[in-house]
CSV table of C-alpha atoms in Angstrom, one decimal:
chain,number,residue,atom,x,y,z
A,1,MET,CA,129.1,73.6,79.3
A,2,THR,CA,128.0,76.3,81.8
A,3,THR,CA,124.7,78.1,81.6
A,4,PRO,CA,125.2,81.8,81.2
A,5,VAL,CA,124.1,83.9,84.1
A,6,LEU,CA,121.5,86.5,83.1
A,7,PRO,CA,121.6,89.9,84.7
A,8,ARG,CA,119.0,90.4,87.3
A,9,PHE,CA,116.5,93.3,86.9
A,10,HIS,CA,114.9,95.6,89.4
A,11,LEU,CA,111.3,96.7,88.9
A,12,ALA,CA,109.1,98.7,91.3
A,13,VAL,CA,105.4,99.0,90.8
A,14,PRO,CA,102.7,100.9,92.6
A,15,VAL,CA,100.1,99.2,94.8
A,16,ASP,CA,97.3,100.6,96.9
A,17,ASP,CA,97.2,97.8,99.5
A,18,LEU,CA,100.4,96.2,100.9
A,19,GLY,CA,98.4,93.3,102.5
A,20,ALA,CA,96.7,92.5,99.2
A,21,ALA,CA,100.2,92.6,97.6
A,22,ARG,CA,101.5,90.2,100.2
A,23,HIS,CA,98.8,87.7,99.5
A,24,PHE,CA,99.0,88.0,95.7
A,25,TYR,CA,102.8,88.0,95.2
A,26,GLY,CA,103.7,85.9,98.3
A,27,ASP,CA,100.9,83.4,98.5
A,28,LEU,CA,99.6,83.1,95.0
A,29,ILE,CA,102.7,83.6,92.9
A,30,GLY,CA,105.1,82.2,95.5
A,31,CYS,CA,107.7,85.1,95.7
A,32,ALA,CA,109.8,85.2,98.9
A,33,GLN,CA,109.5,88.4,100.8
A,34,GLY,CA,112.6,90.4,101.4
A,35,ARG,CA,113.0,93.7,103.2
A,36,SER,CA,109.9,95.8,103.8
A,37,SER,CA,108.6,99.0,105.5
A,38,ASP,CA,105.2,100.5,106.0
A,39,THR,CA,105.3,101.7,102.4
A,40,TRP,CA,107.1,99.0,100.3
A,41,ILE,CA,108.0,95.4,100.1
A,42,ASP,CA,110.9,93.7,98.3
A,43,TRP,CA,110.2,90.4,96.6
A,44,ASN,CA,112.4,87.7,95.1
A,45,LEU,CA,110.8,87.3,91.7
A,46,ARG,CA,112.8,84.3,90.4
A,47,GLY,CA,116.1,86.0,91.4
A,48,HIS,CA,115.0,89.5,90.3
A,49,GLN,CA,114.3,92.4,92.7
A,50,PHE,CA,110.7,93.3,92.4
A,51,VAL,CA,109.3,95.9,94.7
A,52,THR,CA,105.7,96.9,95.5
A,53,HIS,CA,105.5,100.5,96.6
A,54,LEU,CA,102.4,102.0,98.3
A,55,ALA,CA,101.0,104.5,95.9
A,56,PRO,CA,97.2,104.9,96.0
A,57,SER,CA,96.6,106.7,92.7
A,58,ARG,CA,96.5,104.9,89.3
A,59,ALA,CA,97.5,106.2,85.9
A,60,HIS,CA,95.5,105.7,82.7
A,61,ARG,CA,96.0,102.2,81.1
A,62,ALA,CA,96.3,101.6,77.3
A,63,HIS,CA,95.8,98.4,75.2
A,64,ASN,CA,97.4,97.1,72.0
A,65,PRO,CA,96.0,94.4,69.7
A,66,VAL,CA,98.1,91.2,69.7
A,67,ASP,CA,96.8,88.0,68.1
A,68,GLY,CA,93.2,89.1,68.3
A,69,HIS,CA,93.4,90.2,72.0
A,70,ASP,CA,93.6,93.6,73.7
A,71,VAL,CA,96.9,93.4,75.6
A,72,PRO,CA,97.2,95.7,78.5
A,73,VAL,CA,100.1,98.2,78.4
A,74,PRO,CA,102.2,98.5,80.5
A,75,HIS,CA,102.6,94.9,81.7
A,76,PHE,CA,105.3,92.7,83.1
A,77,GLY,CA,105.7,89.0,84.0
A,78,LEU,CA,107.7,85.8,83.9
A,79,ILE,CA,108.5,83.2,81.3
A,80,LEU,CA,107.8,79.9,82.9
A,81,THR,CA,108.0,76.3,81.9
A,82,ILE,CA,104.8,74.9,80.4
A,83,PRO,CA,104.0,72.8,83.6
A,84,GLU,CA,104.7,75.8,85.8
A,85,PHE,CA,102.5,77.9,83.6
A,86,HIS,CA,99.5,75.6,83.9
A,87,GLN,CA,100.1,75.1,87.6
A,88,LEU,CA,100.0,78.9,88.2
A,89,ALA,CA,96.9,79.3,85.9
A,90,GLY,CA,95.2,76.7,88.1
A,91,ARG,CA,96.2,78.5,91.3
A,92,PHE,CA,94.8,81.8,89.9
A,93,ARG,CA,91.5,80.0,88.9
A,94,GLU,CA,91.2,78.4,92.4
A,95,ALA,CA,91.7,81.8,94.0
A,96,GLY,CA,89.0,83.3,91.8
A,97,ILE,CA,91.4,85.7,90.0
A,98,ALA,CA,89.7,87.1,86.8
A,99,PHE,CA,91.9,86.9,83.7
A,100,VAL,CA,92.2,89.9,81.4
A,101,ILE,CA,93.1,87.3,78.7
A,102,GLU,CA,92.4,83.6,79.6
A,103,PRO,CA,95.4,81.2,79.2
A,104,TYR,CA,95.7,80.1,75.6
A,105,LEU,CA,98.3,79.1,73.0
A,106,ARG,CA,99.3,82.2,71.1
A,107,PHE,CA,100.9,82.2,67.6
A,108,GLU,CA,100.2,78.4,67.3
A,109,GLY,CA,102.4,76.9,64.6
A,110,LEU,CA,104.3,80.2,64.0
A,111,PRO,CA,107.6,81.5,65.2
A,112,GLY,CA,107.3,82.5,68.9
A,113,GLU,CA,104.5,80.0,69.7
A,114,GLN,CA,103.8,80.4,73.4
A,115,TRP,CA,101.2,79.8,76.1
A,116,THR,CA,100.2,83.2,77.6
A,117,MET,CA,97.7,84.6,80.2
A,118,PHE,CA,97.1,88.2,81.4
A,119,LEU,CA,95.6,89.3,84.7
A,120,LEU,CA,95.7,92.2,87.1
A,121,ASP,CA,97.2,92.2,90.5
A,122,PRO,CA,95.0,93.6,93.3
A,123,ALA,CA,96.3,97.2,92.6
A,124,GLY,CA,95.5,96.9,88.9
A,125,ASN,CA,99.1,96.3,87.6
A,126,ALA,CA,98.9,94.1,84.5
A,127,LEU,CA,100.9,90.8,84.4
A,128,GLU,CA,101.6,88.4,81.6
A,129,PHE,CA,102.9,84.9,82.3
A,130,LYS,CA,104.0,82.9,79.3
A,131,ALA,CA,105.7,79.6,78.5
A,132,PHE,CA,107.5,78.2,75.4
A,133,ALA,CA,107.8,74.6,74.4
A,134,ASP,CA,111.1,75.6,72.7
A,135,ASP,CA,113.1,78.2,74.6
A,136,SER,CA,114.8,79.3,71.3
A,137,GLN,CA,111.4,80.7,70.3
A,138,VAL,CA,111.5,83.5,73.0
A,139,PHE,CA,113.1,86.0,70.5
A,140,ALA,CA,112.0,84.2,67.3
A,141,VAL,CA,111.1,86.4,64.3
């Protein structure tokens, strides 16, 4: 049996400091750097093309309630394995990164049970990293 290949996505986000983006996405998250210029950097985000573009101004951010927490909108992130999730949370803690929502088990015992954490990158972009014990729960209703 072959594993289906998922289409790759492309996402570009604004940042106000490319050096801080290099440290956060390259050193902390572990993304390989691709092409770059004085105003943008391409990253390999687990096979997806993720780009940080220099854009000093920030837009207004909203929040929505989910499982008793104020979830920042917009946000993006990765679905990891549970060991990868806890390893990354540890790296963020060691680096002194403040969590918007601390790592916790969301929807415990319900469809879609998942580990989740929210944080901001140095430019204020909201990220969510999550992990499922059972991958079939990613789209569970």
